[in-house]
């Protein structure tokens, strides 16, 4: 194979010659729901290019106070600090949606960035889009009600999972939104009564996407437009 066949948008955007150079170095990595990819304080060993599924980036004050600051699917890369010259993680990365990633050792990532500007050029664009997602999520989490935040999160998840059906627990969702489980349960129950979603035993289905888009205000559109 002379070029890389991938659904990851960063890798797919690389010139054929760069893909050919990276191909033997990329290894399959299964993304298993709720498993930790790396934790706060860990020394980065690999970077991850999701082809399917989602990895959530979580920040925490302590073990009981955690919030999602960004999510990454096939549009990006996880362990972005490596590209910025950082060796240790300041947060936690957890699989939010099962799938597959291609991973690259840190040494190979840095060597490729030094070899040409092809990968760094695309990584700079992704860095900007991730910063915009983090900034807008912070605004939404501060100023908008839980219903808007939940709708935004559900839509972003559907976009990256490529399906209206996915697995999620209320406990995990409370970590994602940084609120108590009771608040998530109340908002989700309200959505179910209005037939916007169906939720049972950890399985979520989005029924009325247009209605969820209206509830999510303009934060969803801003983040989706910069992904």
mmCIF file of C-alpha atoms in Angstrom:
data_model
loop_
_atom_site.group_PDB
_atom_site.id
_atom_site.type_symbol
_atom_site.label_atom_id
_atom_site.label_comp_id
_atom_site.label_asym_id
_atom_site.label_seq_id
_atom_site.Cartn_x
_atom_site.Cartn_y
_atom_site.Cartn_z
ATOM 1 C CA UNK A 1 0.000 0.000 0.000
ATOM 2 C CA UNK A 2 1.556 3.279 -1.093
ATOM 3 C CA UNK A 3 -0.741 5.580 0.856
ATOM 4 C CA UNK A 4 -2.740 5.444 4.051
ATOM 5 C CA UNK A 5 -6.450 4.665 3.936
ATOM 6 C CA UNK A 6 -8.001 6.278 7.001
ATOM 7 C CA UNK A 7 -11.092 8.095 8.226
ATOM 8 C CA UNK A 8 -9.033 10.309 10.509
ATOM 9 C CA UNK A 9 -9.157 13.784 8.979
ATOM 10 C CA UNK A 10 -5.648 14.834 10.038
ATOM 11 C CA UNK A 11 -3.981 11.762 8.556
ATOM 12 C CA UNK A 12 -6.185 11.826 5.455
ATOM 13 C CA UNK A 13 -5.190 15.443 4.758
ATOM 14 C CA UNK A 14 -1.474 14.619 4.617
ATOM 15 C CA UNK A 15 0.292 14.359 1.231
ATOM 16 C CA UNK A 16 0.750 10.819 -0.089
ATOM 17 C CA UNK A 17 4.513 10.899 0.498
ATOM 18 C CA UNK A 18 3.988 11.728 4.194
ATOM 19 C CA UNK A 19 1.302 9.070 4.573
ATOM 20 C CA UNK A 20 3.661 6.513 3.049
ATOM 21 C CA UNK A 21 6.367 7.453 5.548
ATOM 22 C CA UNK A 22 3.967 7.180 8.508
ATOM 23 C CA UNK A 23 2.149 4.014 7.430
ATOM 24 C CA UNK A 24 4.511 1.410 8.975
ATOM 25 C CA UNK A 25 4.713 3.416 12.210
ATOM 26 C CA UNK A 26 0.975 3.695 12.907
ATOM 27 C CA UNK A 27 -0.523 0.925 15.032
ATOM 28 C CA UNK A 28 -4.173 0.050 15.691
ATOM 29 C CA UNK A 29 -5.453 0.902 19.177
ATOM 30 C CA UNK A 30 -8.918 -0.228 20.282
ATOM 31 C CA UNK A 31 -10.974 2.417 22.075
ATOM 32 C CA UNK A 32 -13.032 0.680 24.757
ATOM 33 C CA UNK A 33 -15.849 2.605 26.437
ATOM 34 C CA UNK A 34 -14.913 4.238 29.778
ATOM 35 C CA UNK A 35 -11.259 3.110 29.657
ATOM 36 C CA UNK A 36 -8.528 5.656 30.405
ATOM 37 C CA UNK A 37 -6.155 6.443 27.538
ATOM 38 C CA UNK A 38 -3.830 8.444 29.787
ATOM 39 C CA UNK A 39 -4.183 10.097 33.193
ATOM 40 C CA UNK A 40 -3.113 13.341 34.806
ATOM 41 C CA UNK A 41 0.634 13.338 35.403
ATOM 42 C CA UNK A 42 1.355 10.508 32.959
ATOM 43 C CA UNK A 43 4.379 10.706 30.688
ATOM 44 C CA UNK A 44 3.092 10.713 27.119
ATOM 45 C CA UNK A 45 4.212 7.620 25.205
ATOM 46 C CA UNK A 46 1.909 7.861 22.170
ATOM 47 C CA UNK A 47 -0.392 10.194 20.282
ATOM 48 C CA UNK A 48 -3.767 8.933 19.055
ATOM 49 C CA UNK A 49 -5.632 9.579 15.809
ATOM 50 C CA UNK A 50 -9.225 8.295 16.258
ATOM 51 C CA UNK A 51 -10.819 6.730 13.203
ATOM 52 C CA UNK A 52 -14.082 6.036 15.023
ATOM 53 C CA UNK A 53 -15.356 6.592 18.549
ATOM 54 C CA UNK A 54 -14.659 9.501 20.880
ATOM 55 C CA UNK A 55 -12.039 10.385 23.466
ATOM 56 C CA UNK A 56 -13.003 12.943 26.130
ATOM 57 C CA UNK A 57 -10.456 15.286 27.691
ATOM 58 C CA UNK A 58 -11.255 15.800 31.376
ATOM 59 C CA UNK A 59 -10.007 18.369 33.877
ATOM 60 C CA UNK A 60 -10.454 17.956 37.611
ATOM 61 C CA UNK A 61 -10.042 19.777 40.893
ATOM 62 C CA UNK A 62 -10.097 16.493 42.819
ATOM 63 C CA UNK A 63 -11.375 12.949 42.261
ATOM 64 C CA UNK A 64 -14.955 14.079 42.929
ATOM 65 C CA UNK A 65 -14.943 17.233 40.754
ATOM 66 C CA UNK A 66 -14.411 16.455 37.076
ATOM 67 C CA UNK A 67 -15.615 18.128 33.894
ATOM 68 C CA UNK A 68 -15.105 17.499 30.196
ATOM 69 C CA UNK A 69 -13.206 20.338 28.520
ATOM 70 C CA UNK A 70 -13.207 18.873 24.998
ATOM 71 C CA UNK A 71 -14.034 15.778 22.970
ATOM 72 C CA UNK A 72 -12.074 14.433 20.019
ATOM 73 C CA UNK A 73 -13.265 12.099 17.274
ATOM 74 C CA UNK A 74 -12.070 11.346 13.777
ATOM 75 C CA UNK A 75 -11.451 15.060 13.157
ATOM 76 C CA UNK A 76 -8.402 15.219 15.400
ATOM 77 C CA UNK A 77 -5.641 13.849 17.569
ATOM 78 C CA UNK A 78 -5.381 13.085 21.275
ATOM 79 C CA UNK A 79 -2.253 13.937 23.304
ATOM 80 C CA UNK A 80 -1.962 17.316 21.601
ATOM 81 C CA UNK A 81 0.486 18.634 24.260
ATOM 82 C CA UNK A 82 3.152 16.425 22.637
ATOM 83 C CA UNK A 83 2.973 18.631 19.531
ATOM 84 C CA UNK A 84 3.467 21.668 21.784
ATOM 85 C CA UNK A 85 6.578 20.225 23.414
ATOM 86 C CA UNK A 86 4.940 19.018 26.653
ATOM 87 C CA UNK A 87 6.028 15.649 28.077
ATOM 88 C CA UNK A 88 3.476 15.036 30.854
ATOM 89 C CA UNK A 89 -0.300 15.187 30.838
ATOM 90 C CA UNK A 90 -2.108 17.890 32.816
ATOM 91 C CA UNK A 91 -5.482 16.185 32.461
ATOM 92 C CA UNK A 92 -7.149 12.856 31.768
ATOM 93 C CA UNK A 93 -8.284 11.269 28.497
ATOM 94 C CA UNK A 94 -11.134 8.748 28.660
ATOM 95 C CA UNK A 95 -12.924 6.807 25.924
ATOM 96 C CA UNK A 96 -16.442 8.215 25.682
ATOM 97 C CA UNK A 97 -17.456 6.218 22.613
ATOM 98 C CA UNK A 98 -16.030 2.876 21.550
ATOM 99 C CA UNK A 99 -14.090 2.741 18.304
ATOM 100 C CA UNK A 100 -10.602 2.467 16.860
ATOM 101 C CA UNK A 101 -7.613 4.801 16.765
ATOM 102 C CA UNK A 102 -4.244 4.730 15.058
ATOM 103 C CA UNK A 103 -1.465 5.560 17.447
ATOM 104 C CA UNK A 104 2.066 6.799 16.919
ATOM 105 C CA UNK A 105 4.933 6.861 19.397
ATOM 106 C CA UNK A 106 5.949 10.271 20.690
ATOM 107 C CA UNK A 107 9.413 9.797 19.183
ATOM 108 C CA UNK A 108 7.935 9.081 15.745
ATOM 109 C CA UNK A 109 5.514 12.008 16.049
ATOM 110 C CA UNK A 110 8.301 14.460 16.870
ATOM 111 C CA UNK A 111 10.544 13.029 14.165
ATOM 112 C CA UNK A 112 7.831 13.517 11.544
ATOM 113 C CA UNK A 113 7.214 17.093 12.690
ATOM 114 C CA UNK A 114 10.927 17.779 12.302
ATOM 115 C CA UNK A 115 11.140 16.072 8.899
ATOM 116 C CA UNK A 116 8.680 18.335 7.097
ATOM 117 C CA UNK A 117 5.988 20.945 7.674
ATOM 118 C CA UNK A 118 3.136 18.778 6.327
ATOM 119 C CA UNK A 119 1.986 17.366 9.677
ATOM 120 C CA UNK A 120 2.762 20.520 11.747
ATOM 121 C CA UNK A 121 0.736 22.667 9.329
ATOM 122 C CA UNK A 122 -2.366 20.523 9.794
ATOM 123 C CA UNK A 123 -1.738 20.173 13.516
ATOM 124 C CA UNK A 124 -1.723 23.945 13.912
ATOM 125 C CA UNK A 125 -5.205 24.109 12.371
ATOM 126 C CA UNK A 126 -6.430 21.349 14.677
ATOM 127 C CA UNK A 127 -4.887 23.087 17.693
ATOM 128 C CA UNK A 128 -6.881 26.205 16.867
ATOM 129 C CA UNK A 129 -10.146 24.268 16.464
ATOM 130 C CA UNK A 130 -9.617 22.475 19.785
ATOM 131 C CA UNK A 131 -8.900 25.782 21.553
ATOM 132 C CA UNK A 132 -12.151 27.176 20.122
ATOM 133 C CA UNK A 133 -14.046 24.127 21.379
ATOM 134 C CA UNK A 134 -12.578 24.508 24.874
ATOM 135 C CA UNK A 135 -13.307 28.242 24.967
ATOM 136 C CA UNK A 136 -16.899 27.879 23.799
ATOM 137 C CA UNK A 137 -17.544 24.966 26.153
ATOM 138 C CA UNK A 138 -16.320 27.115 29.043
ATOM 139 C CA UNK A 139 -18.754 29.889 28.056
ATOM 140 C CA UNK A 140 -21.622 27.413 27.705
ATOM 141 C CA UNK A 141 -20.871 25.723 31.026
ATOM 142 C CA UNK A 142 -20.791 29.096 32.799
ATOM 143 C CA UNK A 143 -23.798 30.859 31.289
ATOM 144 C CA UNK A 144 -26.214 28.291 29.910
ATOM 145 C CA UNK A 145 -28.647 25.972 31.736
ATOM 146 C CA UNK A 146 -28.080 22.239 32.047
ATOM 147 C CA UNK A 147 -30.673 21.495 29.334
ATOM 148 C CA UNK A 148 -28.722 23.521 26.739
ATOM 149 C CA UNK A 149 -25.451 21.955 27.779
ATOM 150 C CA UNK A 150 -26.886 18.442 27.632
ATOM 151 C CA UNK A 151 -28.356 19.068 24.162
ATOM 152 C CA UNK A 152 -25.017 20.436 22.906
ATOM 153 C CA UNK A 153 -23.140 17.457 24.279
ATOM 154 C CA UNK A 154 -25.577 14.939 22.771
ATOM 155 C CA UNK A 155 -25.327 16.559 19.341
ATOM 156 C CA UNK A 156 -21.532 16.681 19.433
ATOM 157 C CA UNK A 157 -21.466 13.024 20.437
ATOM 158 C CA UNK A 158 -23.799 12.005 17.627
ATOM 159 C CA UNK A 159 -21.658 13.889 15.101
ATOM 160 C CA UNK A 160 -18.530 12.004 16.115
ATOM 161 C CA UNK A 161 -20.144 8.591 16.596
ATOM 162 C CA UNK A 162 -21.881 8.930 13.191
ATOM 163 C CA UNK A 163 -25.008 7.478 14.780
ATOM 164 C CA UNK A 164 -28.016 8.664 16.843
ATOM 165 C CA UNK A 165 -27.524 5.635 19.097
ATOM 166 C CA UNK A 166 -24.646 5.323 21.532
ATOM 167 C CA UNK A 167 -23.775 4.092 24.995
ATOM 168 C CA UNK A 168 -23.553 6.426 28.006
ATOM 169 C CA UNK A 169 -24.274 6.171 31.725
ATOM 170 C CA UNK A 170 -25.742 8.989 33.809
ATOM 171 C CA UNK A 171 -22.726 8.844 36.117
ATOM 172 C CA UNK A 172 -20.339 9.244 33.183
ATOM 173 C CA UNK A 173 -22.511 12.010 31.728
ATOM 174 C CA UNK A 174 -22.405 13.890 35.034
ATOM 175 C CA UNK A 175 -18.606 13.859 34.782
ATOM 176 C CA UNK A 176 -18.805 15.156 31.226
ATOM 177 C CA UNK A 177 -21.043 18.091 32.188
ATOM 178 C CA UNK A 178 -19.544 18.756 35.629
ATOM 179 C CA UNK A 179 -22.879 18.562 37.460
ATOM 180 C CA UNK A 180 -24.470 16.267 39.997
ATOM 181 C CA UNK A 181 -26.011 13.047 38.725
ATOM 182 C CA UNK A 182 -29.436 14.200 39.936
ATOM 183 C CA UNK A 183 -29.280 17.256 37.655
ATOM 184 C CA UNK A 184 -28.407 15.105 34.643
ATOM 185 C CA UNK A 185 -31.242 12.698 35.475
ATOM 186 C CA UNK A 186 -33.759 15.553 35.705
ATOM 187 C CA UNK A 187 -32.701 17.060 32.363
ATOM 188 C CA UNK A 188 -32.606 13.695 30.584
ATOM 189 C CA UNK A 189 -36.014 12.736 31.976
ATOM 190 C CA UNK A 190 -37.416 16.018 30.662
ATOM 191 C CA UNK A 191 -36.011 15.257 27.212
ATOM 192 C CA UNK A 192 -37.562 11.788 27.289
ATOM 193 C CA UNK A 193 -41.000 13.134 28.228
ATOM 194 C CA UNK A 194 -40.824 15.484 25.242
ATOM 195 C CA UNK A 195 -39.760 12.563 23.020
ATOM 196 C CA UNK A 196 -36.434 14.169 22.147
ATOM 197 C CA UNK A 197 -34.398 11.169 23.290
ATOM 198 C CA UNK A 198 -34.820 7.609 24.452
ATOM 199 C CA UNK A 199 -32.627 6.416 27.291
ATOM 200 C CA UNK A 200 -32.589 3.022 28.993
ATOM 201 C CA UNK A 201 -29.878 0.973 30.703
ATOM 202 C CA UNK A 202 -27.029 3.089 29.455
ATOM 203 C CA UNK A 203 -28.220 3.190 25.835
ATOM 204 C CA UNK A 204 -28.985 6.638 24.424
ATOM 205 C CA UNK A 205 -30.961 7.345 21.221
ATOM 206 C CA UNK A 206 -31.541 10.801 19.772
ATOM 207 C CA UNK A 207 -35.081 11.032 18.364
ATOM 208 C CA UNK A 208 -35.650 14.718 17.542
ATOM 209 C CA UNK A 209 -32.350 16.273 16.469
ATOM 210 C CA UNK A 210 -33.842 19.593 15.203
ATOM 211 C CA UNK A 211 -35.442 20.201 18.605
ATOM 212 C CA UNK A 212 -32.156 19.441 20.379
ATOM 213 C CA UNK A 213 -30.353 21.889 18.100
ATOM 214 C CA UNK A 214 -32.751 24.642 19.171
ATOM 215 C CA UNK A 215 -32.236 23.843 22.858
ATOM 216 C CA UNK A 216 -28.459 23.823 22.423
ATOM 217 C CA UNK A 217 -28.513 27.523 21.385
ATOM 218 C CA UNK A 218 -25.674 28.772 19.187
ATOM 219 C CA UNK A 219 -22.878 27.067 21.116
ATOM 220 C CA UNK A 220 -23.297 23.820 19.213
ATOM 221 C CA UNK A 221 -23.201 25.570 15.838
ATOM 222 C CA UNK A 222 -20.088 27.551 16.810
ATOM 223 C CA UNK A 223 -18.187 24.448 17.946
ATOM 224 C CA UNK A 224 -19.331 22.334 14.975
ATOM 225 C CA UNK A 225 -18.271 25.080 12.574
ATOM 226 C CA UNK A 226 -14.752 25.150 14.026
ATOM 227 C CA UNK A 227 -14.191 21.383 14.180
#
